[in-house]
């Protein structure tokens, strides 16, 4: 199954996720195209799960949009040919081709990413549900990115890499949650478990109180413990992994801002520029 041209897809990533776009440029083909495809897939899932502006819609419409992507993943799993909806889709076609080809052993990770968006729609019942979401949405994407770069391990090292990737997912989930916490609450979706009533109203105003404050403090404490463990991540994953790891820079900035200045400041985390990304690639230091 031939992979369609990726130029429109790369432009989509450049507009919607410039950090992932710049990070992918440090990878050599075909890994570069694969990273772009997974970034675009992530963008499309976010669009599918989002509420339409100005509409008070229920979850059914978002679930139907996400089903389109589940169908593409299952087609890749079964080796089916493109259908009419896929053939000319700038993201679905290359995604199906990659998941049906060299990355077929990792197709379940793409399924995890869809499941994570369904969890966001339904909300988090408790802290374990938030951690499952972190693994399905963010660690799964890291797993796909490392597979795209043909990075893995066997034997003893495999467990170490999997542990590092789970930690990377938690940091990414924490960064995302802190950057989007207030706006998501205003849009009717809470990225923390068990927040309601006065706590939700305060969060919509950009304030933390009660359970929301405790939840954010817990996230920050866990993130700092994980960041300490990740000091050895570079040694485990090698410098070749940098195009997958570069988004970690933004998440670390978000966590730092939230600790020092609060969630309002975290929402405005500056994206790392090209020079900062280049420094990380050259030195291997995130």
PDB file of C-alpha atoms in Angstrom:
ATOM      1  CA  UNK A   1       0.000   0.000   0.000  1.00  0.00           C
ATOM      2  CA  UNK A   2       1.720   3.191  -1.176  1.00  0.00           C
ATOM      3  CA  UNK A   3       1.903   6.117   1.225  1.00  0.00           C
ATOM      4  CA  UNK A   4       0.358   9.342  -0.170  1.00  0.00           C
ATOM      5  CA  UNK A   5       2.365  12.594  -0.278  1.00  0.00           C
ATOM      6  CA  UNK A   6       2.713  14.197   3.135  1.00  0.00           C
ATOM      7  CA  UNK A   7       3.073  17.881   2.232  1.00  0.00           C
ATOM      8  CA  UNK A   8      -0.506  18.887   3.220  1.00  0.00           C
ATOM      9  CA  UNK A   9      -0.178  16.829   6.378  1.00  0.00           C
ATOM     10  CA  UNK A  10       3.079  18.523   7.362  1.00  0.00           C
ATOM     11  CA  UNK A  11       1.469  21.933   6.852  1.00  0.00           C
ATOM     12  CA  UNK A  12      -1.356  20.892   9.185  1.00  0.00           C
ATOM     13  CA  UNK A  13       1.147  19.946  11.903  1.00  0.00           C
ATOM     14  CA  UNK A  14       3.122  23.148  11.407  1.00  0.00           C
ATOM     15  CA  UNK A  15      -0.016  25.236  12.005  1.00  0.00           C
ATOM     16  CA  UNK A  16      -1.555  23.293  14.869  1.00  0.00           C
ATOM     17  CA  UNK A  17       1.445  21.812  16.711  1.00  0.00           C
ATOM     18  CA  UNK A  18       4.625  23.721  15.805  1.00  0.00           C
ATOM     19  CA  UNK A  19       6.688  22.018  18.526  1.00  0.00           C
ATOM     20  CA  UNK A  20       6.022  18.564  17.099  1.00  0.00           C
ATOM     21  CA  UNK A  21       6.590  19.890  13.592  1.00  0.00           C
ATOM     22  CA  UNK A  22      10.020  21.302  14.442  1.00  0.00           C
ATOM     23  CA  UNK A  23      10.953  18.211  16.434  1.00  0.00           C
ATOM     24  CA  UNK A  24      10.104  15.926  13.506  1.00  0.00           C
ATOM     25  CA  UNK A  25      12.401  17.905  11.216  1.00  0.00           C
ATOM     26  CA  UNK A  26      15.380  16.596  13.190  1.00  0.00           C
ATOM     27  CA  UNK A  27      14.524  13.034  12.144  1.00  0.00           C
ATOM     28  CA  UNK A  28      15.648  11.525   8.872  1.00  0.00           C
ATOM     29  CA  UNK A  29      13.143  10.056   6.391  1.00  0.00           C
ATOM     30  CA  UNK A  30      11.092   7.896   6.688  1.00  0.00           C
ATOM     31  CA  UNK A  31      10.940   8.544  10.445  1.00  0.00           C
ATOM     32  CA  UNK A  32      10.255  12.245   9.784  1.00  0.00           C
ATOM     33  CA  UNK A  33       7.115  11.463   7.797  1.00  0.00           C
ATOM     34  CA  UNK A  34       5.965   8.958  10.407  1.00  0.00           C
ATOM     35  CA  UNK A  35       6.357  11.489  13.217  1.00  0.00           C
ATOM     36  CA  UNK A  36       4.433  14.056  11.196  1.00  0.00           C
ATOM     37  CA  UNK A  37       1.675  11.522  10.603  1.00  0.00           C
ATOM     38  CA  UNK A  38       1.286  10.662  14.274  1.00  0.00           C
ATOM     39  CA  UNK A  39       1.292  14.352  15.219  1.00  0.00           C
ATOM     40  CA  UNK A  40      -1.413  15.009  12.629  1.00  0.00           C
ATOM     41  CA  UNK A  41      -3.398  12.014  13.913  1.00  0.00           C
ATOM     42  CA  UNK A  42      -3.252  13.493  17.418  1.00  0.00           C
ATOM     43  CA  UNK A  43      -4.486  16.845  16.072  1.00  0.00           C
ATOM     44  CA  UNK A  44      -7.366  15.194  14.219  1.00  0.00           C
ATOM     45  CA  UNK A  45      -8.413  13.283  17.343  1.00  0.00           C
ATOM     46  CA  UNK A  46      -8.509  16.534  19.304  1.00  0.00           C
ATOM     47  CA  UNK A  47     -10.662  18.112  16.614  1.00  0.00           C
ATOM     48  CA  UNK A  48     -12.981  15.098  16.579  1.00  0.00           C
ATOM     49  CA  UNK A  49     -13.449  15.179  20.341  1.00  0.00           C
ATOM     50  CA  UNK A  50     -13.873  18.961  20.591  1.00  0.00           C
ATOM     51  CA  UNK A  51     -17.247  20.617  20.981  1.00  0.00           C
ATOM     52  CA  UNK A  52     -18.260  22.804  18.068  1.00  0.00           C
ATOM     53  CA  UNK A  53     -17.980  26.536  18.946  1.00  0.00           C
ATOM     54  CA  UNK A  54     -21.259  27.974  20.148  1.00  0.00           C
ATOM     55  CA  UNK A  55     -23.010  24.600  20.311  1.00  0.00           C
ATOM     56  CA  UNK A  56     -24.204  22.786  23.414  1.00  0.00           C
ATOM     57  CA  UNK A  57     -23.864  19.337  21.913  1.00  0.00           C
ATOM     58  CA  UNK A  58     -23.835  16.044  23.764  1.00  0.00           C
ATOM     59  CA  UNK A  59     -21.090  13.454  23.513  1.00  0.00           C
ATOM     60  CA  UNK A  60     -22.722  11.468  20.702  1.00  0.00           C
ATOM     61  CA  UNK A  61     -21.439  13.644  17.850  1.00  0.00           C
ATOM     62  CA  UNK A  62     -17.858  13.521  19.140  1.00  0.00           C
ATOM     63  CA  UNK A  63     -18.133   9.762  19.606  1.00  0.00           C
ATOM     64  CA  UNK A  64     -19.286   9.408  15.993  1.00  0.00           C
ATOM     65  CA  UNK A  65     -16.336  11.475  14.757  1.00  0.00           C
ATOM     66  CA  UNK A  66     -13.929   9.375  16.794  1.00  0.00           C
ATOM     67  CA  UNK A  67     -15.462   6.210  15.376  1.00  0.00           C
ATOM     68  CA  UNK A  68     -14.142   7.265  11.954  1.00  0.00           C
ATOM     69  CA  UNK A  69     -10.617   6.959  13.343  1.00  0.00           C
ATOM     70  CA  UNK A  70     -11.327   3.667  15.068  1.00  0.00           C
ATOM     71  CA  UNK A  71     -12.512   2.333  11.723  1.00  0.00           C
ATOM     72  CA  UNK A  72      -9.291   3.471  10.013  1.00  0.00           C
ATOM     73  CA  UNK A  73      -7.215   1.750  12.686  1.00  0.00           C
ATOM     74  CA  UNK A  74      -9.185  -1.483  12.364  1.00  0.00           C
ATOM     75  CA  UNK A  75      -8.776  -1.343   8.582  1.00  0.00           C
ATOM     76  CA  UNK A  76      -5.018  -1.086   9.101  1.00  0.00           C
ATOM     77  CA  UNK A  77      -5.106  -3.981  11.551  1.00  0.00           C
ATOM     78  CA  UNK A  78      -6.954  -6.203   9.081  1.00  0.00           C
ATOM     79  CA  UNK A  79      -4.951  -5.057   6.054  1.00  0.00           C
ATOM     80  CA  UNK A  80      -8.063  -3.762   4.268  1.00  0.00           C
ATOM     81  CA  UNK A  81      -7.770  -1.454   1.260  1.00  0.00           C
ATOM     82  CA  UNK A  82      -8.605   2.238   1.530  1.00  0.00           C
ATOM     83  CA  UNK A  83     -12.307   3.030   1.449  1.00  0.00           C
ATOM     84  CA  UNK A  84     -13.713   6.126  -0.227  1.00  0.00           C
ATOM     85  CA  UNK A  85     -13.537   8.182   2.998  1.00  0.00           C
ATOM     86  CA  UNK A  86      -9.869   7.360   3.496  1.00  0.00           C
ATOM     87  CA  UNK A  87      -8.405   7.504   0.008  1.00  0.00           C
ATOM     88  CA  UNK A  88      -8.229  11.297  -0.280  1.00  0.00           C
ATOM     89  CA  UNK A  89      -7.969  12.166   3.428  1.00  0.00           C
ATOM     90  CA  UNK A  90      -4.656  13.913   4.089  1.00  0.00           C
ATOM     91  CA  UNK A  91      -4.191  12.207   7.473  1.00  0.00           C
ATOM     92  CA  UNK A  92      -6.245   8.998   7.379  1.00  0.00           C
ATOM     93  CA  UNK A  93      -4.539   7.624   4.262  1.00  0.00           C
ATOM     94  CA  UNK A  94      -0.922   7.868   5.477  1.00  0.00           C
ATOM     95  CA  UNK A  95      -1.941   6.766   8.974  1.00  0.00           C
ATOM     96  CA  UNK A  96      -3.631   3.614   7.695  1.00  0.00           C
ATOM     97  CA  UNK A  97      -0.697   2.874   5.402  1.00  0.00           C
ATOM     98  CA  UNK A  98       1.834   3.147   8.220  1.00  0.00           C
ATOM     99  CA  UNK A  99      -0.182   1.129  10.705  1.00  0.00           C
ATOM    100  CA  UNK A 100      -0.760  -1.553   8.086  1.00  0.00           C
ATOM    101  CA  UNK A 101       2.946  -1.655   7.220  1.00  0.00           C
ATOM    102  CA  UNK A 102       6.109  -1.482   9.270  1.00  0.00           C
ATOM    103  CA  UNK A 103       4.341  -0.125  12.362  1.00  0.00           C
ATOM    104  CA  UNK A 104       1.586  -2.740  12.413  1.00  0.00           C
ATOM    105  CA  UNK A 105       2.886  -4.273  15.695  1.00  0.00           C
ATOM    106  CA  UNK A 106       2.066  -0.945  17.366  1.00  0.00           C
ATOM    107  CA  UNK A 107      -1.484  -0.507  16.090  1.00  0.00           C
ATOM    108  CA  UNK A 108      -2.926  -0.909  19.598  1.00  0.00           C
ATOM    109  CA  UNK A 109      -1.200   2.322  20.620  1.00  0.00           C
ATOM    110  CA  UNK A 110      -3.286   4.207  18.061  1.00  0.00           C
ATOM    111  CA  UNK A 111      -6.401   2.579  19.503  1.00  0.00           C
ATOM    112  CA  UNK A 112      -5.316   3.793  22.947  1.00  0.00           C
ATOM    113  CA  UNK A 113      -5.130   7.370  21.672  1.00  0.00           C
ATOM    114  CA  UNK A 114      -8.754   7.209  20.482  1.00  0.00           C
ATOM    115  CA  UNK A 115      -9.873   5.683  23.781  1.00  0.00           C
ATOM    116  CA  UNK A 116      -8.220   8.568  25.646  1.00  0.00           C
ATOM    117  CA  UNK A 117     -10.388  11.107  23.810  1.00  0.00           C
ATOM    118  CA  UNK A 118     -13.509   9.146  24.760  1.00  0.00           C
ATOM    119  CA  UNK A 119     -12.389   9.355  28.391  1.00  0.00           C
ATOM    120  CA  UNK A 120     -12.012  13.127  28.074  1.00  0.00           C
ATOM    121  CA  UNK A 121     -15.591  13.387  26.837  1.00  0.00           C
ATOM    122  CA  UNK A 122     -16.928  11.294  29.721  1.00  0.00           C
ATOM    123  CA  UNK A 123     -14.725  12.873  32.400  1.00  0.00           C
ATOM    124  CA  UNK A 124     -12.450  11.354  35.030  1.00  0.00           C
ATOM    125  CA  UNK A 125     -14.148   9.408  37.789  1.00  0.00           C
ATOM    126  CA  UNK A 126     -11.042   9.288  39.971  1.00  0.00           C
ATOM    127  CA  UNK A 127      -7.255   9.656  39.998  1.00  0.00           C
ATOM    128  CA  UNK A 128      -6.609   6.169  38.520  1.00  0.00           C
ATOM    129  CA  UNK A 129      -8.834   7.141  35.580  1.00  0.00           C
ATOM    130  CA  UNK A 130      -6.684  10.226  35.012  1.00  0.00           C
ATOM    131  CA  UNK A 131      -3.533   8.075  35.051  1.00  0.00           C
ATOM    132  CA  UNK A 132      -5.041   5.644  32.524  1.00  0.00           C
ATOM    133  CA  UNK A 133      -5.851   8.619  30.299  1.00  0.00           C
ATOM    134  CA  UNK A 134      -2.286   9.899  30.649  1.00  0.00           C
ATOM    135  CA  UNK A 135      -0.954   6.538  29.508  1.00  0.00           C
ATOM    136  CA  UNK A 136      -3.430   6.112  26.648  1.00  0.00           C
ATOM    137  CA  UNK A 137      -3.164   9.608  25.227  1.00  0.00           C
ATOM    138  CA  UNK A 138       0.428  10.648  25.868  1.00  0.00           C
ATOM    139  CA  UNK A 139       2.559   7.600  26.654  1.00  0.00           C
ATOM    140  CA  UNK A 140       0.933   5.843  23.691  1.00  0.00           C
ATOM    141  CA  UNK A 141       2.018   8.664  21.404  1.00  0.00           C
ATOM    142  CA  UNK A 142       5.571   8.443  22.764  1.00  0.00           C
ATOM    143  CA  UNK A 143       5.496   4.696  22.074  1.00  0.00           C
ATOM    144  CA  UNK A 144       4.448   5.343  18.488  1.00  0.00           C
ATOM    145  CA  UNK A 145       7.075   8.056  18.075  1.00  0.00           C
ATOM    146  CA  UNK A 146       9.860   5.772  19.291  1.00  0.00           C
ATOM    147  CA  UNK A 147       8.603   3.025  17.007  1.00  0.00           C
ATOM    148  CA  UNK A 148       8.666   5.520  14.134  1.00  0.00           C
ATOM    149  CA  UNK A 149      12.315   6.164  14.956  1.00  0.00           C
ATOM    150  CA  UNK A 150      12.933   2.403  15.110  1.00  0.00           C
ATOM    151  CA  UNK A 151      14.008   2.655  18.746  1.00  0.00           C
ATOM    152  CA  UNK A 152      13.332  -0.226  21.067  1.00  0.00           C
ATOM    153  CA  UNK A 153      14.989  -2.755  23.265  1.00  0.00           C
ATOM    154  CA  UNK A 154      14.924  -6.432  24.018  1.00  0.00           C
ATOM    155  CA  UNK A 155      15.408  -8.344  27.217  1.00  0.00           C
ATOM    156  CA  UNK A 156      16.240  -6.397  30.344  1.00  0.00           C
ATOM    157  CA  UNK A 157      16.390  -2.999  28.637  1.00  0.00           C
ATOM    158  CA  UNK A 158      12.832  -3.268  27.368  1.00  0.00           C
ATOM    159  CA  UNK A 159      11.377  -2.884  30.869  1.00  0.00           C
ATOM    160  CA  UNK A 160      13.548   0.177  31.507  1.00  0.00           C
ATOM    161  CA  UNK A 161      12.409   1.851  28.294  1.00  0.00           C
ATOM    162  CA  UNK A 162       8.748   1.075  28.958  1.00  0.00           C
ATOM    163  CA  UNK A 163       9.058   2.565  32.434  1.00  0.00           C
ATOM    164  CA  UNK A 164      10.674   5.700  30.980  1.00  0.00           C
ATOM    165  CA  UNK A 165       7.956   6.039  28.347  1.00  0.00           C
ATOM    166  CA  UNK A 166       5.224   5.738  30.983  1.00  0.00           C
ATOM    167  CA  UNK A 167       6.972   8.544  32.903  1.00  0.00           C
ATOM    168  CA  UNK A 168       7.207  10.653  29.743  1.00  0.00           C
ATOM    169  CA  UNK A 169       3.479  10.188  29.240  1.00  0.00           C
ATOM    170  CA  UNK A 170       2.734  11.365  32.758  1.00  0.00           C
ATOM    171  CA  UNK A 171       4.841  14.513  32.303  1.00  0.00           C
ATOM    172  CA  UNK A 172       3.147  15.238  28.973  1.00  0.00           C
ATOM    173  CA  UNK A 173      -0.285  14.701  30.538  1.00  0.00           C
ATOM    174  CA  UNK A 174       0.584  16.994  33.439  1.00  0.00           C
ATOM    175  CA  UNK A 175       1.840  19.711  31.118  1.00  0.00           C
ATOM    176  CA  UNK A 176      -1.236  19.441  28.908  1.00  0.00           C
ATOM    177  CA  UNK A 177      -3.590  19.475  31.900  1.00  0.00           C
ATOM    178  CA  UNK A 178      -2.008  22.562  33.434  1.00  0.00           C
ATOM    179  CA  UNK A 179      -1.899  24.475  30.130  1.00  0.00           C
ATOM    180  CA  UNK A 180      -5.514  23.708  29.295  1.00  0.00           C
ATOM    181  CA  UNK A 181      -7.118  23.395  32.724  1.00  0.00           C
ATOM    182  CA  UNK A 182      -8.952  26.717  32.843  1.00  0.00           C
ATOM    183  CA  UNK A 183     -10.051  26.885  29.200  1.00  0.00           C
ATOM    184  CA  UNK A 184     -11.247  23.281  29.209  1.00  0.00           C
ATOM    185  CA  UNK A 185     -13.330  23.958  32.323  1.00  0.00           C
ATOM    186  CA  UNK A 186     -14.895  26.944  30.575  1.00  0.00           C
ATOM    187  CA  UNK A 187     -15.667  24.682  27.610  1.00  0.00           C
ATOM    188  CA  UNK A 188     -17.431  22.221  29.906  1.00  0.00           C
ATOM    189  CA  UNK A 189     -14.679  19.614  30.267  1.00  0.00           C
ATOM    190  CA  UNK A 190     -12.660  19.210  33.434  1.00  0.00           C
ATOM    191  CA  UNK A 191      -9.178  17.726  33.120  1.00  0.00           C
ATOM    192  CA  UNK A 192      -9.063  16.787  36.810  1.00  0.00           C
ATOM    193  CA  UNK A 193     -11.099  14.100  38.582  1.00  0.00           C
ATOM    194  CA  UNK A 194     -14.084  14.838  40.828  1.00  0.00           C
ATOM    195  CA  UNK A 195     -14.233  18.615  40.404  1.00  0.00           C
ATOM    196  CA  UNK A 196     -17.734  20.103  40.614  1.00  0.00           C
ATOM    197  CA  UNK A 197     -19.853  22.767  42.251  1.00  0.00           C
ATOM    198  CA  UNK A 198     -17.959  25.728  43.698  1.00  0.00           C
ATOM    199  CA  UNK A 199     -14.622  24.170  42.744  1.00  0.00           C
ATOM    200  CA  UNK A 200     -15.648  24.011  39.083  1.00  0.00           C
ATOM    201  CA  UNK A 201     -17.015  27.577  39.120  1.00  0.00           C
ATOM    202  CA  UNK A 202     -13.744  28.831  40.623  1.00  0.00           C
ATOM    203  CA  UNK A 203     -11.720  26.897  38.056  1.00  0.00           C
ATOM    204  CA  UNK A 204     -13.703  28.495  35.250  1.00  0.00           C
ATOM    205  CA  UNK A 205     -12.646  31.859  36.677  1.00  0.00           C
ATOM    206  CA  UNK A 206      -9.029  30.750  36.658  1.00  0.00           C
ATOM    207  CA  UNK A 207      -8.886  30.123  40.407  1.00  0.00           C
ATOM    208  CA  UNK A 208      -8.044  26.975  42.354  1.00  0.00           C
ATOM    209  CA  UNK A 209      -9.924  26.028  45.485  1.00  0.00           C
ATOM    210  CA  UNK A 210     -10.757  22.898  47.434  1.00  0.00           C
ATOM    211  CA  UNK A 211     -10.399  19.654  45.525  1.00  0.00           C
ATOM    212  CA  UNK A 212      -9.018  21.385  42.442  1.00  0.00           C
ATOM    213  CA  UNK A 213      -6.142  22.907  44.414  1.00  0.00           C
ATOM    214  CA  UNK A 214      -5.356  19.568  46.058  1.00  0.00           C
ATOM    215  CA  UNK A 215      -5.478  17.795  42.695  1.00  0.00           C
ATOM    216  CA  UNK A 216      -3.057  20.270  41.090  1.00  0.00           C
ATOM    217  CA  UNK A 217      -0.683  20.052  44.057  1.00  0.00           C
ATOM    218  CA  UNK A 218      -0.754  16.263  43.747  1.00  0.00           C
ATOM    219  CA  UNK A 219      -0.018  16.443  40.017  1.00  0.00           C
ATOM    220  CA  UNK A 220       2.940  18.759  40.581  1.00  0.00           C
ATOM    221  CA  UNK A 221       4.409  16.597  43.340  1.00  0.00           C
ATOM    222  CA  UNK A 222       4.150  13.477  41.196  1.00  0.00           C
ATOM    223  CA  UNK A 223       5.564  15.268  38.150  1.00  0.00           C
ATOM    224  CA  UNK A 224       8.633  16.409  40.080  1.00  0.00           C
ATOM    225  CA  UNK A 225       9.268  12.874  41.320  1.00  0.00           C
ATOM    226  CA  UNK A 226       8.984  11.594  37.748  1.00  0.00           C
ATOM    227  CA  UNK A 227      11.303  14.277  36.391  1.00  0.00           C
ATOM    228  CA  UNK A 228      13.938  13.123  38.844  1.00  0.00           C
ATOM    229  CA  UNK A 229      13.603   9.585  37.513  1.00  0.00           C
ATOM    230  CA  UNK A 230      13.802  10.819  33.938  1.00  0.00           C
ATOM    231  CA  UNK A 231      17.311  12.174  34.437  1.00  0.00           C
ATOM    232  CA  UNK A 232      18.494   8.795  33.163  1.00  0.00           C
ATOM    233  CA  UNK A 233      16.024   8.753  30.284  1.00  0.00           C
ATOM    234  CA  UNK A 234      18.503  10.092  27.735  1.00  0.00           C
ATOM    235  CA  UNK A 235      20.944   7.278  28.492  1.00  0.00           C
ATOM    236  CA  UNK A 236      18.218   4.664  28.114  1.00  0.00           C
ATOM    237  CA  UNK A 237      16.702   5.998  24.920  1.00  0.00           C
ATOM    238  CA  UNK A 238      19.816   7.389  23.179  1.00  0.00           C
ATOM    239  CA  UNK A 239      20.259  10.650  21.294  1.00  0.00           C
ATOM    240  CA  UNK A 240      18.438   9.176  18.300  1.00  0.00           C
ATOM    241  CA  UNK A 241      15.246   9.521  20.341  1.00  0.00           C
ATOM    242  CA  UNK A 242      15.496  13.324  20.549  1.00  0.00           C
ATOM    243  CA  UNK A 243      12.940  14.049  17.773  1.00  0.00           C
ATOM    244  CA  UNK A 244      10.418  12.164  19.919  1.00  0.00           C
ATOM    245  CA  UNK A 245      11.514  13.666  23.241  1.00  0.00           C
ATOM    246  CA  UNK A 246      11.743  17.373  22.342  1.00  0.00           C
ATOM    247  CA  UNK A 247       8.113  18.204  23.316  1.00  0.00           C
ATOM    248  CA  UNK A 248       9.177  17.393  26.887  1.00  0.00           C
ATOM    249  CA  UNK A 249      10.855  20.820  26.965  1.00  0.00           C
ATOM    250  CA  UNK A 250       7.496  22.599  26.770  1.00  0.00           C
ATOM    251  CA  UNK A 251       5.922  20.360  29.415  1.00  0.00           C
ATOM    252  CA  UNK A 252       8.760  20.991  31.848  1.00  0.00           C
ATOM    253  CA  UNK A 253       8.310  24.736  31.317  1.00  0.00           C
ATOM    254  CA  UNK A 254       4.593  24.424  32.029  1.00  0.00           C
ATOM    255  CA  UNK A 255       5.182  22.523  35.257  1.00  0.00           C
ATOM    256  CA  UNK A 256       7.742  25.083  36.407  1.00  0.00           C
ATOM    257  CA  UNK A 257       5.429  27.996  35.632  1.00  0.00           C
ATOM    258  CA  UNK A 258       2.513  26.362  37.435  1.00  0.00           C
ATOM    259  CA  UNK A 259       4.651  25.887  40.527  1.00  0.00           C
ATOM    260  CA  UNK A 260       5.996  29.432  40.552  1.00  0.00           C
ATOM    261  CA  UNK A 261       3.102  31.491  39.191  1.00  0.00           C
ATOM    262  CA  UNK A 262      -0.014  29.297  39.056  1.00  0.00           C
ATOM    263  CA  UNK A 263      -2.253  27.793  36.397  1.00  0.00           C
ATOM    264  CA  UNK A 264      -3.002  31.101  34.673  1.00  0.00           C
ATOM    265  CA  UNK A 265       0.687  31.527  33.893  1.00  0.00           C
ATOM    266  CA  UNK A 266       0.969  27.876  32.871  1.00  0.00           C
ATOM    267  CA  UNK A 267      -1.736  28.421  30.260  1.00  0.00           C
ATOM    268  CA  UNK A 268       0.605  30.844  28.484  1.00  0.00           C
ATOM    269  CA  UNK A 269       3.692  28.632  28.389  1.00  0.00           C
ATOM    270  CA  UNK A 270       5.989  29.785  25.591  1.00  0.00           C
ATOM    271  CA  UNK A 271       6.863  27.153  23.023  1.00  0.00           C
ATOM    272  CA  UNK A 272      10.561  26.310  22.683  1.00  0.00           C
ATOM    273  CA  UNK A 273      12.087  27.963  19.641  1.00  0.00           C
ATOM    274  CA  UNK A 274      14.247  26.408  16.980  1.00  0.00           C
ATOM    275  CA  UNK A 275      17.493  27.368  18.746  1.00  0.00           C
ATOM    276  CA  UNK A 276      16.424  25.690  22.003  1.00  0.00           C
ATOM    277  CA  UNK A 277      15.428  22.533  20.119  1.00  0.00           C
ATOM    278  CA  UNK A 278      18.710  22.495  18.229  1.00  0.00           C
ATOM    279  CA  UNK A 279      20.636  22.829  21.494  1.00  0.00           C
ATOM    280  CA  UNK A 280      18.797  19.799  22.895  1.00  0.00           C
ATOM    281  CA  UNK A 281      19.538  17.732  19.796  1.00  0.00           C
ATOM    282  CA  UNK A 282      23.237  18.664  19.711  1.00  0.00           C
ATOM    283  CA  UNK A 283      23.883  18.265  23.436  1.00  0.00           C
ATOM    284  CA  UNK A 284      21.352  15.574  24.256  1.00  0.00           C
ATOM    285  CA  UNK A 285      20.106  17.738  27.126  1.00  0.00           C
ATOM    286  CA  UNK A 286      16.419  18.472  27.473  1.00  0.00           C
TER     287      UNK A 286
END
